[in-house]
PDB file of C-alpha atoms in Angstrom:
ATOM      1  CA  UNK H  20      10.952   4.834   8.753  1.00 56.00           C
ATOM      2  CA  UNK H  21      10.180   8.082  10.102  1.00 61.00           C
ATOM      3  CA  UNK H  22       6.547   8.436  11.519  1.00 70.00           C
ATOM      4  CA  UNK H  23       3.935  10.996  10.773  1.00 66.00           C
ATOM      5  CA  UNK H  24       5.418  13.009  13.898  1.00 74.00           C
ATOM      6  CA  UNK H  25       8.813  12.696  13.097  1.00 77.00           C
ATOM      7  CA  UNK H  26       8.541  13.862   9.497  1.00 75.00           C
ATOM      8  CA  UNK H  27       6.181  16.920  10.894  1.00 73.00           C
ATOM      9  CA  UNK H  28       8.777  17.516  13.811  1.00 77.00           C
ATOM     10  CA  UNK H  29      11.669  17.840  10.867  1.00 75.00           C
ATOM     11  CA  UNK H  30       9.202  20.338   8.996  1.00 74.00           C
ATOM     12  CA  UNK H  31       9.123  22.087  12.185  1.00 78.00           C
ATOM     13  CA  UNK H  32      12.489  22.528  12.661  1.00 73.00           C
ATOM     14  CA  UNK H  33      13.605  23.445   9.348  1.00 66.00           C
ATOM     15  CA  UNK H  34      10.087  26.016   9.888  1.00 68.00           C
ATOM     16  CA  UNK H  35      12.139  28.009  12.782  1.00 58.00           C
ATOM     17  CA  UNK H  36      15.352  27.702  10.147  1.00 55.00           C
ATOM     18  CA  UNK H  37      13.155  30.086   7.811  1.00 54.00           C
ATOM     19  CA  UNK H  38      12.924  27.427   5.491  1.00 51.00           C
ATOM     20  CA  UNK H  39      10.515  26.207   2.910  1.00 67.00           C
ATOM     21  CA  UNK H  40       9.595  23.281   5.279  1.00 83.00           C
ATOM     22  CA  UNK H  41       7.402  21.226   3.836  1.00 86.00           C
ATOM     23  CA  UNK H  42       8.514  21.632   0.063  1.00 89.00           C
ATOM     24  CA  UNK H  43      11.980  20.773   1.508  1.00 87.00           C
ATOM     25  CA  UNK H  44      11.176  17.674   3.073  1.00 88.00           C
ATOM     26  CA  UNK H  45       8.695  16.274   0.592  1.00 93.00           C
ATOM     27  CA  UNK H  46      10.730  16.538  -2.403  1.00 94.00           C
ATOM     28  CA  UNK H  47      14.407  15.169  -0.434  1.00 92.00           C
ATOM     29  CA  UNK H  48      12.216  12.176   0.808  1.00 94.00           C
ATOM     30  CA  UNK H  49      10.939  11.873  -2.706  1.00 97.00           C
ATOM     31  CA  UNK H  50      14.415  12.109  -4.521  1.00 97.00           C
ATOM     32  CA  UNK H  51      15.601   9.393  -1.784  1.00 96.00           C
ATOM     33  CA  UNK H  52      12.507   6.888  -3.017  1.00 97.00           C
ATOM     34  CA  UNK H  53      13.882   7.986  -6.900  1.00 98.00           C
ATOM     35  CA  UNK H  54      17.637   6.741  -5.667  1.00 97.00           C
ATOM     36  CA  UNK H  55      16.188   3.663  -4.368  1.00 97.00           C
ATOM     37  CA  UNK H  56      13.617   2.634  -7.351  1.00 97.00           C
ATOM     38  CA  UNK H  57      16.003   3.836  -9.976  1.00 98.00           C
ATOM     39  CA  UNK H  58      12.800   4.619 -11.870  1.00 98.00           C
ATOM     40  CA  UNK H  59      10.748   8.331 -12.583  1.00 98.00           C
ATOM     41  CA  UNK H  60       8.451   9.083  -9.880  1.00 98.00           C
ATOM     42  CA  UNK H  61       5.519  11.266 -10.253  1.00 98.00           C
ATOM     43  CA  UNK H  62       3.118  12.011  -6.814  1.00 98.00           C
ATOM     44  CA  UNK H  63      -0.229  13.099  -7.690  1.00 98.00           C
ATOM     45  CA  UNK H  64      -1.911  13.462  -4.389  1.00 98.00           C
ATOM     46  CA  UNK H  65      -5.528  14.858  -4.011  1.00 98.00           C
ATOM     47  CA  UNK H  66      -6.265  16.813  -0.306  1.00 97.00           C
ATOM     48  CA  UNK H  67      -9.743  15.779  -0.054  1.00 96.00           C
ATOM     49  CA  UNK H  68      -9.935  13.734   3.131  1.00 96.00           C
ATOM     50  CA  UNK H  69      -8.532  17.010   5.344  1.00 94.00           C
ATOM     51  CA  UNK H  70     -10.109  20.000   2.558  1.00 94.00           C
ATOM     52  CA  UNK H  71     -13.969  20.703   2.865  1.00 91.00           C
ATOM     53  CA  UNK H  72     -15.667  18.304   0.598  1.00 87.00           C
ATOM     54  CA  UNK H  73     -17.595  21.783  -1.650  1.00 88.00           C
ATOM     55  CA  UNK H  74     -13.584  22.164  -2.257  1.00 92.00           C
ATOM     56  CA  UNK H  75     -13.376  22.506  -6.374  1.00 92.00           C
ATOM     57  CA  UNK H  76     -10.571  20.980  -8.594  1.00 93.00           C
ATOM     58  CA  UNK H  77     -10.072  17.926  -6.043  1.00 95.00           C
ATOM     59  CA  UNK H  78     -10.325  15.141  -8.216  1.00 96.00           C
ATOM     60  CA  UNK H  79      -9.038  14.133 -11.605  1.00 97.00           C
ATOM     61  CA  UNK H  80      -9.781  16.524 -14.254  1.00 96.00           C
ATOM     62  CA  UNK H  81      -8.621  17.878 -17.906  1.00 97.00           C
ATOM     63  CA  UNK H  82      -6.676  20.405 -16.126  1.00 96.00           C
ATOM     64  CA  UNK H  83      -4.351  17.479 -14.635  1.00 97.00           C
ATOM     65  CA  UNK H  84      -2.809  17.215 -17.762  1.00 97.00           C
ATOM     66  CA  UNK H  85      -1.196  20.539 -18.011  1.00 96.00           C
ATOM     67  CA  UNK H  86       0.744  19.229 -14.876  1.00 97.00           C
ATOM     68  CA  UNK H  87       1.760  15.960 -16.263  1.00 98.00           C
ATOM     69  CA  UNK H  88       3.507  17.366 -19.016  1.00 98.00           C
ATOM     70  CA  UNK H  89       5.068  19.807 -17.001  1.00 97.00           C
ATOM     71  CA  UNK H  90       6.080  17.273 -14.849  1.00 98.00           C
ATOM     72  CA  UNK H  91       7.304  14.840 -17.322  1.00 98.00           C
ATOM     73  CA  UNK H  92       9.491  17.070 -19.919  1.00 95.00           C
ATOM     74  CA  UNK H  93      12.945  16.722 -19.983  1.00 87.00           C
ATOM     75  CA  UNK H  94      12.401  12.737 -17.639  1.00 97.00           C
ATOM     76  CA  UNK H  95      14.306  10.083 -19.187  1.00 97.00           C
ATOM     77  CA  UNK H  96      11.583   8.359 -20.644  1.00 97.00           C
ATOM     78  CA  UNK H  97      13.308   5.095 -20.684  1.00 97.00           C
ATOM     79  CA  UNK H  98      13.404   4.667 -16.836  1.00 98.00           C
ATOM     80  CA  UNK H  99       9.431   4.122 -17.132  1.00 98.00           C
ATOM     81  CA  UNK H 100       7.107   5.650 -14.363  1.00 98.00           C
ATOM     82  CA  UNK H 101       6.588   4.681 -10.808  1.00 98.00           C
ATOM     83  CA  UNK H 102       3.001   6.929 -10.538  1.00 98.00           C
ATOM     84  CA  UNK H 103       2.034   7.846  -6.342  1.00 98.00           C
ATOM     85  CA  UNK H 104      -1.423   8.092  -6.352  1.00 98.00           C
ATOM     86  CA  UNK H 105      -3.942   8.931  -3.750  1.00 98.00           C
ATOM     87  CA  UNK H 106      -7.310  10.378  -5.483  1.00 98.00           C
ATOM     88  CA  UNK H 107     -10.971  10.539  -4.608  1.00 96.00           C
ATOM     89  CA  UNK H 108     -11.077   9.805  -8.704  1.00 95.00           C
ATOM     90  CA  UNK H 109     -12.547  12.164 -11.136  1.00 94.00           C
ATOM     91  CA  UNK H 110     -13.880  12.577 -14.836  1.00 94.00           C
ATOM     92  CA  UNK H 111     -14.116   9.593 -17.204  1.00 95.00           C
ATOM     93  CA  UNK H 112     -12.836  11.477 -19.889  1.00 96.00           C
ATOM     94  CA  UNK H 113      -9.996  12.947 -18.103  1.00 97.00           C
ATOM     95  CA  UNK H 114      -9.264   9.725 -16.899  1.00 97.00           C
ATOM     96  CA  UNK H 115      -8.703   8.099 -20.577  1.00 98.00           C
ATOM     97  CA  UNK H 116      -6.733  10.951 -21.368  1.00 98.00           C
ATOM     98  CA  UNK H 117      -4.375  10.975 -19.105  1.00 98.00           C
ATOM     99  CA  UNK H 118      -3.731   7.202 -19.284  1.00 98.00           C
ATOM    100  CA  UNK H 119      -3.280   7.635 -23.072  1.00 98.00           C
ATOM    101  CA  UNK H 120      -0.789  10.195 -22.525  1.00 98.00           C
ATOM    102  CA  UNK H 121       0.917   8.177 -20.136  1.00 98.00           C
ATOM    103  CA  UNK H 122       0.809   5.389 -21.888  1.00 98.00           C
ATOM    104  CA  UNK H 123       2.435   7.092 -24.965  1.00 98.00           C
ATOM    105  CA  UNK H 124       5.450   9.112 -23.189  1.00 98.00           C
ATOM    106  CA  UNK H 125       6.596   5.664 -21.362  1.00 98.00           C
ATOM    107  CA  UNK H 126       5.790   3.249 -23.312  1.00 98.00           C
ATOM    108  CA  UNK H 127       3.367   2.163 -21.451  1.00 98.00           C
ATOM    109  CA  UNK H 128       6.200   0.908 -18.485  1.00 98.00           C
ATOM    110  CA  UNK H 129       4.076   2.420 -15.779  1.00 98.00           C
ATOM    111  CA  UNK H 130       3.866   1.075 -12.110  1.00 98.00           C
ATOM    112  CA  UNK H 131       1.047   2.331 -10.147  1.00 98.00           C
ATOM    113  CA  UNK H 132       1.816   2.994  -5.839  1.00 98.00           C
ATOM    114  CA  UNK H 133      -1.131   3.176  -3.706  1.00 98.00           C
ATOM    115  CA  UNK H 134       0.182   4.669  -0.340  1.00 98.00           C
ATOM    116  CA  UNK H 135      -3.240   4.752   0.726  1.00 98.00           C
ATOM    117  CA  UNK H 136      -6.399   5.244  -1.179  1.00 98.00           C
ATOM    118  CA  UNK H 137      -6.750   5.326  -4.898  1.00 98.00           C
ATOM    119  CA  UNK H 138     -10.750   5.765  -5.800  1.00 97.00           C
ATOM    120  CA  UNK H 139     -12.970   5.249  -8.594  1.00 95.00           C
ATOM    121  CA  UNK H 140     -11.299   6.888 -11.697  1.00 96.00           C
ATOM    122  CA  UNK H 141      -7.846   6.111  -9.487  1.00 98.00           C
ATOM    123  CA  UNK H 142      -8.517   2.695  -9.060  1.00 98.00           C
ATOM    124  CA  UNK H 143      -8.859   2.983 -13.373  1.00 98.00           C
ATOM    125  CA  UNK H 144      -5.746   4.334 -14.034  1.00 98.00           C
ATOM    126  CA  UNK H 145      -4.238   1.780 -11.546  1.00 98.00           C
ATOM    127  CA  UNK H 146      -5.483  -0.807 -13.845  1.00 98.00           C
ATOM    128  CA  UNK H 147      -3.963   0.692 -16.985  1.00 98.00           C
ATOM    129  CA  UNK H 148       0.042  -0.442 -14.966  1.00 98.00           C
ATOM    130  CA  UNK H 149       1.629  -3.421 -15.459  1.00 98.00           C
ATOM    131  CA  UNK H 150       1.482  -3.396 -11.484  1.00 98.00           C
ATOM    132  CA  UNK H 151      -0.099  -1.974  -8.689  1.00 98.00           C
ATOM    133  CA  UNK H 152       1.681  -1.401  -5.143  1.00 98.00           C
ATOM    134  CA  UNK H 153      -0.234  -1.674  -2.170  1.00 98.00           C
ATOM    135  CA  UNK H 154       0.068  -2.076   1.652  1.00 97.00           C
ATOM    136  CA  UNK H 155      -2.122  -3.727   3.782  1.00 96.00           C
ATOM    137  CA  UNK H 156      -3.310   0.015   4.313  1.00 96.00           C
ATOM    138  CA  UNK H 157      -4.095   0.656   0.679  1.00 98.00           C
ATOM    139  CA  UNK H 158      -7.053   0.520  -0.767  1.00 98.00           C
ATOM    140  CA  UNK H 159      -8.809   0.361  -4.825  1.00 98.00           C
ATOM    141  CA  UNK H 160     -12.240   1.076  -5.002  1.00 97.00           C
ATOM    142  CA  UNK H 161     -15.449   0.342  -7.187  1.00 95.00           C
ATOM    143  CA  UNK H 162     -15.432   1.635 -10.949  1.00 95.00           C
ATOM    144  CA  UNK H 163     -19.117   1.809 -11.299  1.00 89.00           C
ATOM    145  CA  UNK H 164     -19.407   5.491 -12.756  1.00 86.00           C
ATOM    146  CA  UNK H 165     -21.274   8.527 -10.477  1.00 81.00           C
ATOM    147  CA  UNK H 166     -23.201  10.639 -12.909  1.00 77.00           C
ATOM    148  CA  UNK H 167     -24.775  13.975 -11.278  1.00 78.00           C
ATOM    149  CA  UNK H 168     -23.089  11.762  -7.547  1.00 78.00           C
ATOM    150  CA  UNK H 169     -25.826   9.314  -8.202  1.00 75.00           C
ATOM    151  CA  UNK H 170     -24.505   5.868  -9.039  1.00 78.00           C
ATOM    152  CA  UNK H 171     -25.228   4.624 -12.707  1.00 78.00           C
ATOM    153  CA  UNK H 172     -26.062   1.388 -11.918  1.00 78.00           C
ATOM    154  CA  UNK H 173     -28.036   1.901  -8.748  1.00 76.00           C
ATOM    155  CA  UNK H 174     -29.807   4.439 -11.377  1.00 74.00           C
ATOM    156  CA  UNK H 175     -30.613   1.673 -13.673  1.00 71.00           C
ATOM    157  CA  UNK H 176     -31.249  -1.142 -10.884  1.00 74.00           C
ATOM    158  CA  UNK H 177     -33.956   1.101  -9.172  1.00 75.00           C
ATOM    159  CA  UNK H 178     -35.649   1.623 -12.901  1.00 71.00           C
ATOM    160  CA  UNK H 179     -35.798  -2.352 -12.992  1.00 77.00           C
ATOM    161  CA  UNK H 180     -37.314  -2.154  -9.483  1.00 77.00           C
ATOM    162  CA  UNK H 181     -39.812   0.221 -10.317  1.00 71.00           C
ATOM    163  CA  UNK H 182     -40.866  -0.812 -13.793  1.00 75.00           C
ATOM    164  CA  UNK H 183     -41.679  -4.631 -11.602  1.00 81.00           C
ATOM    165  CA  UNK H 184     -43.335  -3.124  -8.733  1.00 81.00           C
ATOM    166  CA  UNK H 185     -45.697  -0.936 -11.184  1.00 75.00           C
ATOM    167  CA  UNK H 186     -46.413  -4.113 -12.788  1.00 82.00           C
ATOM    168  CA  UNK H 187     -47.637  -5.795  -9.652  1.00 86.00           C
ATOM    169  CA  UNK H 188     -48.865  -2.853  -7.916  1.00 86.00           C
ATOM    170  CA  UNK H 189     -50.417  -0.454 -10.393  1.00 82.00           C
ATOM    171  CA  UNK H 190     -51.197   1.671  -7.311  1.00 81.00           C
ATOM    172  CA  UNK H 191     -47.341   2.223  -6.427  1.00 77.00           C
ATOM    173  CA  UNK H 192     -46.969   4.482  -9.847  1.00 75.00           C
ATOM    174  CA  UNK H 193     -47.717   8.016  -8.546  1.00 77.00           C
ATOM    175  CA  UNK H 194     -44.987   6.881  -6.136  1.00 77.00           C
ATOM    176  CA  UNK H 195     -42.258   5.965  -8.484  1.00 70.00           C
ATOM    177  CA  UNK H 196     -43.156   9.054 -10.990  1.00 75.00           C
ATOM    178  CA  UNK H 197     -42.321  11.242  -8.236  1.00 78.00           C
ATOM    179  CA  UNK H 198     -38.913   9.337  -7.559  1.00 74.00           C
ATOM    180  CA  UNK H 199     -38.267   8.634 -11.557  1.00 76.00           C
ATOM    181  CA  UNK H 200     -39.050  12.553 -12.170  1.00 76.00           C
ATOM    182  CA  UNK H 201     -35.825  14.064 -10.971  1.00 77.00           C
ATOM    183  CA  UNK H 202     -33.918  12.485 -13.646  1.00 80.00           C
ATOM    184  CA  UNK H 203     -33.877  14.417 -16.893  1.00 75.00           C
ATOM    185  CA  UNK H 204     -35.077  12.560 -20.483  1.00 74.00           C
ATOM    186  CA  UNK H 205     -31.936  11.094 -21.200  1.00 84.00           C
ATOM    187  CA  UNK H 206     -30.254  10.502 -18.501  1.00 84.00           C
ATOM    188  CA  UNK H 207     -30.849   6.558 -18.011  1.00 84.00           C
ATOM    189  CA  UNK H 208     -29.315   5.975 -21.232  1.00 84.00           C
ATOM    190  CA  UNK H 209     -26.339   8.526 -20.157  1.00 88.00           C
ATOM    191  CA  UNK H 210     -26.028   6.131 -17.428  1.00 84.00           C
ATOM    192  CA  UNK H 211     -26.075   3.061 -19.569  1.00 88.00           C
ATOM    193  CA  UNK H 212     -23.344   4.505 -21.768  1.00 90.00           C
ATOM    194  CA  UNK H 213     -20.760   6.062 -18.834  1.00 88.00           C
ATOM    195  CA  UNK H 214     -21.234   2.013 -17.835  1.00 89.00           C
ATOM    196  CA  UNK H 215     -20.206   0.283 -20.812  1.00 93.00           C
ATOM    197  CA  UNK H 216     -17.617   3.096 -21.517  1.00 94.00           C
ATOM    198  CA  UNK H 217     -15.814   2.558 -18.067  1.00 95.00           C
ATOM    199  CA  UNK H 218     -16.340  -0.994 -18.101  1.00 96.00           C
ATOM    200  CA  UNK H 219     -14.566  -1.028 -21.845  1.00 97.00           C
ATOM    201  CA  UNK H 220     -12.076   1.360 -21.207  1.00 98.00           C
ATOM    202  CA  UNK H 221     -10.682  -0.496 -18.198  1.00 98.00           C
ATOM    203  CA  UNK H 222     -10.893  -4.191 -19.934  1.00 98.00           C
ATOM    204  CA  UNK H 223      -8.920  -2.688 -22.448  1.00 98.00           C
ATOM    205  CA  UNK H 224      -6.289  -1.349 -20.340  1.00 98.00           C
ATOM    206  CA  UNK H 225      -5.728  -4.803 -18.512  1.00 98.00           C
ATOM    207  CA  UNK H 226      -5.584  -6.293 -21.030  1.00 98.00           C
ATOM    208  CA  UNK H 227      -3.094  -4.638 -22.984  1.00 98.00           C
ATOM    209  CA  UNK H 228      -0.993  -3.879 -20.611  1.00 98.00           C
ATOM    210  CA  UNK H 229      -1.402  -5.645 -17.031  1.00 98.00           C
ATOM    211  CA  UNK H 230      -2.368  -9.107 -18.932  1.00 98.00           C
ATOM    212  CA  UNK H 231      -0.562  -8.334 -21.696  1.00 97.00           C
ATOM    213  CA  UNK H 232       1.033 -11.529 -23.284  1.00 94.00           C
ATOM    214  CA  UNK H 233      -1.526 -14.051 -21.511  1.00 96.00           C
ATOM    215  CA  UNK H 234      -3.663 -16.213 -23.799  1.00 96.00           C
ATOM    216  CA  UNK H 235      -6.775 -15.170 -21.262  1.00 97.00           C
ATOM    217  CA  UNK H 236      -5.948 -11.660 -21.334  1.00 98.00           C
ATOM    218  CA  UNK H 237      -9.258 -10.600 -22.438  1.00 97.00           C
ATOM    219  CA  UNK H 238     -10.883 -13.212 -20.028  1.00 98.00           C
ATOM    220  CA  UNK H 239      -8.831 -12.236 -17.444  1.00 98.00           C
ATOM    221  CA  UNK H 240      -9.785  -8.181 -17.721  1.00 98.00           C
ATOM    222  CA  UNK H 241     -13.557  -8.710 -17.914  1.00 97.00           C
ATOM    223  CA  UNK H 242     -13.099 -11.217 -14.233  1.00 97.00           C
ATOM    224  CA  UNK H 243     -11.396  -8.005 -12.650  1.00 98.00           C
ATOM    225  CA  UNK H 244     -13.864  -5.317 -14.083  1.00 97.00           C
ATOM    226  CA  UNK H 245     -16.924  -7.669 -13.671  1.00 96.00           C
ATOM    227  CA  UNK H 246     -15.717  -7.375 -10.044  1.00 96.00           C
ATOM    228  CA  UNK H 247     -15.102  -3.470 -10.102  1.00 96.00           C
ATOM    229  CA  UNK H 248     -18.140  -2.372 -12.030  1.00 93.00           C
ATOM    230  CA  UNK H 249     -20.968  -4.249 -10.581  1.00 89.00           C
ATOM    231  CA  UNK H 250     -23.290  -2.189  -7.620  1.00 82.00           C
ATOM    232  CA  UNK H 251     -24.498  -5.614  -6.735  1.00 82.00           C
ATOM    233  CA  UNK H 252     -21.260  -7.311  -5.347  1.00 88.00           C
ATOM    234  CA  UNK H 253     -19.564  -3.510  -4.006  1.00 89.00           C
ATOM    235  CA  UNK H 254     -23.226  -2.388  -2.465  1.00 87.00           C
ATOM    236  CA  UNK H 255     -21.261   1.373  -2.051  1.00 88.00           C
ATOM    237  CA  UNK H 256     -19.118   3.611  -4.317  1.00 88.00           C
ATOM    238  CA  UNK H 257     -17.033   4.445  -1.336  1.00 92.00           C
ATOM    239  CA  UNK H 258     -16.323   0.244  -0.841  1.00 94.00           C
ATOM    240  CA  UNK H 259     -12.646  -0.091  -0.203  1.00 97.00           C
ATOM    241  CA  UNK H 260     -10.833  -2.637  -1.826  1.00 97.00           C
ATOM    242  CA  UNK H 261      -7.908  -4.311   0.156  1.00 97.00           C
ATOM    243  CA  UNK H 262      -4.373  -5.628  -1.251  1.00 96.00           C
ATOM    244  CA  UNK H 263      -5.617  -9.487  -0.757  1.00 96.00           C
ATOM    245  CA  UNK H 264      -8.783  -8.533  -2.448  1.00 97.00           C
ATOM    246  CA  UNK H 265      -7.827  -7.383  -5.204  1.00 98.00           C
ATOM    247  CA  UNK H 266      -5.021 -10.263  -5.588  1.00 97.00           C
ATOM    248  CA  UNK H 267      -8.309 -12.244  -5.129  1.00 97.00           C
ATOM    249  CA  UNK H 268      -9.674 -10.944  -8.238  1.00 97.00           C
ATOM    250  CA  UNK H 269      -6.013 -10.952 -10.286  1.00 98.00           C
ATOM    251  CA  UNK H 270      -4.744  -7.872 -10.581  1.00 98.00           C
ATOM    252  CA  UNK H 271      -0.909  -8.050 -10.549  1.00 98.00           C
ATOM    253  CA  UNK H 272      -0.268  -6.382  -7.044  1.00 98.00           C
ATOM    254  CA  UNK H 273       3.036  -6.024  -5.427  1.00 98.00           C
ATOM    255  CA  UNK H 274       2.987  -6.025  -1.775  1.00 97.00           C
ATOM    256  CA  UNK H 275       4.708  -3.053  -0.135  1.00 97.00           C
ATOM    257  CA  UNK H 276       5.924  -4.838   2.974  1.00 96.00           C
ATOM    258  CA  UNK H 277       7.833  -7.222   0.722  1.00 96.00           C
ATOM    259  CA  UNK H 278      10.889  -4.578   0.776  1.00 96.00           C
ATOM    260  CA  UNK H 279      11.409  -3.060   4.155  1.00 95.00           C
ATOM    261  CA  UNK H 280      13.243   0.081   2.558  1.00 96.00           C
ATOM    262  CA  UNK H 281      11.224   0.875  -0.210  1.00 97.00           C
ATOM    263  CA  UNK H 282       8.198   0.517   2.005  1.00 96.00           C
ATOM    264  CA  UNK H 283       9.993   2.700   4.562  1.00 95.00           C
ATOM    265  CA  UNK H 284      10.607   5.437   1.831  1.00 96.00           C
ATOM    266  CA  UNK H 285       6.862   5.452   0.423  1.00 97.00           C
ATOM    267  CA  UNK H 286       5.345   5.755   3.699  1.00 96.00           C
ATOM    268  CA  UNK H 287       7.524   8.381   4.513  1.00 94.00           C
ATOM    269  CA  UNK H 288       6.630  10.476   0.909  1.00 96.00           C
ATOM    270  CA  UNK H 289       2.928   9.763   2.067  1.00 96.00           C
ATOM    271  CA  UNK H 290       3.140  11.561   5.410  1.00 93.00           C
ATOM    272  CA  UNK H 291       5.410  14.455   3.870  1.00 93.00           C
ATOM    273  CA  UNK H 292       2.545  15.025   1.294  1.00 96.00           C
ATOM    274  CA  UNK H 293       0.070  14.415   3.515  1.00 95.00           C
ATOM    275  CA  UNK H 294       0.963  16.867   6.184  1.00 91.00           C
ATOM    276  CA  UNK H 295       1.767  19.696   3.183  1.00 93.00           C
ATOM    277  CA  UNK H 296      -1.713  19.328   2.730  1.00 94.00           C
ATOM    278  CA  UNK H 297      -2.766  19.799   6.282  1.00 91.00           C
ATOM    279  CA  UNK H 298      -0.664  22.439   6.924  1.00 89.00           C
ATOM    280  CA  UNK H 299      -0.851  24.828   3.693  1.00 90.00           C
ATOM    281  CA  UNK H 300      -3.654  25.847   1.385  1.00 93.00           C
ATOM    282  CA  UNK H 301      -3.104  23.044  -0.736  1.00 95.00           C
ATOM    283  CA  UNK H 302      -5.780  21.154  -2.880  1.00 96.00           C
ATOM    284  CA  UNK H 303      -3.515  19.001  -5.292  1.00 98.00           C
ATOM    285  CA  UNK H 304      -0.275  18.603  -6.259  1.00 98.00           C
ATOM    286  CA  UNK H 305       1.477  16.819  -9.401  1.00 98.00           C
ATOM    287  CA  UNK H 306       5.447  16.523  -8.847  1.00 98.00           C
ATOM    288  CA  UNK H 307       8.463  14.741  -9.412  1.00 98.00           C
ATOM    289  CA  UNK H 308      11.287  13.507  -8.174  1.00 98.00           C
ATOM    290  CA  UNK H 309      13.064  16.535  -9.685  1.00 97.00           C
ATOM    291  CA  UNK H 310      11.389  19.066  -7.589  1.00 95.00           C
ATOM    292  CA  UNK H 311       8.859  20.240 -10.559  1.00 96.00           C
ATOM    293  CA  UNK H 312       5.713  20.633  -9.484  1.00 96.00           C
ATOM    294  CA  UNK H 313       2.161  21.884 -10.484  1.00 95.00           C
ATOM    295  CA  UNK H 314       0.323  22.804  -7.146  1.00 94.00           C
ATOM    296  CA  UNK H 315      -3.225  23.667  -6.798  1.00 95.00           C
ATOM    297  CA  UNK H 316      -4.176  26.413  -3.891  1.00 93.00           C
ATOM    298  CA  UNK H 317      -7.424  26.877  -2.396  1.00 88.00           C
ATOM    299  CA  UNK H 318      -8.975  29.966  -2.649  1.00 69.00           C
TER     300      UNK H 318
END
């Protein structure tokens, strides 16, 4: 496989050619991993570890879908869709969408790979595969939703906590009114509803697709998002979820080290997107293994 420093020493040289280094590189690496898998491939990688977190258009958003189907006319549907994914996560709604588009252009025959980290509305669309790659590197994370970057549930759970304490210690309340003031009238029940429409978007998704065919299906989904969802067991939004965790739990996860090759050839289209993103202006981009791409430029 060749390293982070070998790929960015073959950008380099192709650099001093006069050459479009780093498109070159990623997209022959990524036709290579097509060859191999037989199967579409479409990279959506996000640059926010190395971008300045105020960065805009970083995560998953309606915009996203203008790329897809860009990036998806004239594929041969039939081949299904091996999706690269490494997100932050995004919008909810954005989220659904782009799943249900997905779902509809391959018939729902869509393999999510997790080169590294695929977060909170990532880790959802994950779920809507029939299976999810991962290295021991990779990581899922929670699904609890982040309304305003608070957490939902922690926004609910500290409502509990306050409506108890008031009850046993009438003189906490001029504390708690000053702490249960910043939110705006309705925005506990907006949190109640972004829960139960995450948590029922991604049961559904399981199980129609992932546990599709099992007589626990349903079962089965509500284990893996009871998991996902709930603040108590992840304690953080930012909790990474390992391979053997997530086996743990039952999603259908195929382990990248099982193929030497294959892993070899995703590793090696993670450091040649990875370093594009380090060394150009680039916030996002959504490409296949034909060479067309949406890209997203700071500034």
């Amino acid at each position: 496989m060749p390293t982070w420093n070998k790929v960015l020493q073959e950008i380099t040289e192709k650099e001093k050619a006069g050459h479009q280094s780093v498109d070159l590189v990623r997209r022959a690496y990524l036709l290579k991993l097509n060859r191999h898998t037989k199967r579409n491939i479409i990279a959506y990688y996000s640059g926010w570890l190395t971008k300045p977190p105020q960065t805009p258009n970083m995560t998953i958003g309606d915009d996203d879908l203008n790329g897809f189907m860009s990036v998806v006319h004239a594929l041969d549907r039939s081949r299904g869709l091996d999706l690269l994914l490494h997100t932050p996560g995004g919008d909810i709604a954005a989220t659904e969408a782009l799943v249900s588009y997905l779902w509809k252009m391959f018939d729902r025959d869509l393999r999510v790979i997790v080169p590294q980290l695929a977060m909170s509305a990532g880790t959802m669309v994950a779920c809507a595969a029939r299976t999810i790659v991962m290295g021991k590197q990779s990581s899922l994370g929670p699904i609890d939703p982040q309304l305003n970057g608070l957490p939902a549930q922690g926004v609910l759970e500290e409502f509990q906590v306050a409506i108890k304490q008031v009850e046993h210690e009438p003189a906490s309340l001029p504390i708690w009114q000053a702490i249960i003031g910043k939110y705006h009238p309705t925005f506990l029940w907006e949190c109640q509803q972004a829960i139960q429409w995450a948590s029922q978007m991604v049961e559904n998704w399981l199980a129609n697709n992932m546990f599709a065919g099992r007589q626990t299906s349903v079962n089965d989904a509500k284990k893996v998002v009871e998991f996902l969802s709930n603040h108590d067991i992840t304690k953080s939004h930012s909790r990474h979820i390992s391979f053997d965790k997530c086996l743990e739990i039952g999603l259908n996860i195929e382990l990248l080290e099982n193929d030497n090759k294959f892993q070899d050839l995703v590793l090696t289209v993670h450091h040649a997107y990875m370093l594009t993103i380090a060394k150009t202006q680039t916030i996002k981009i959504i490409e296949n293994h034909k060479g067309i791409a949406l890209v997203t430029l700071s500034g």
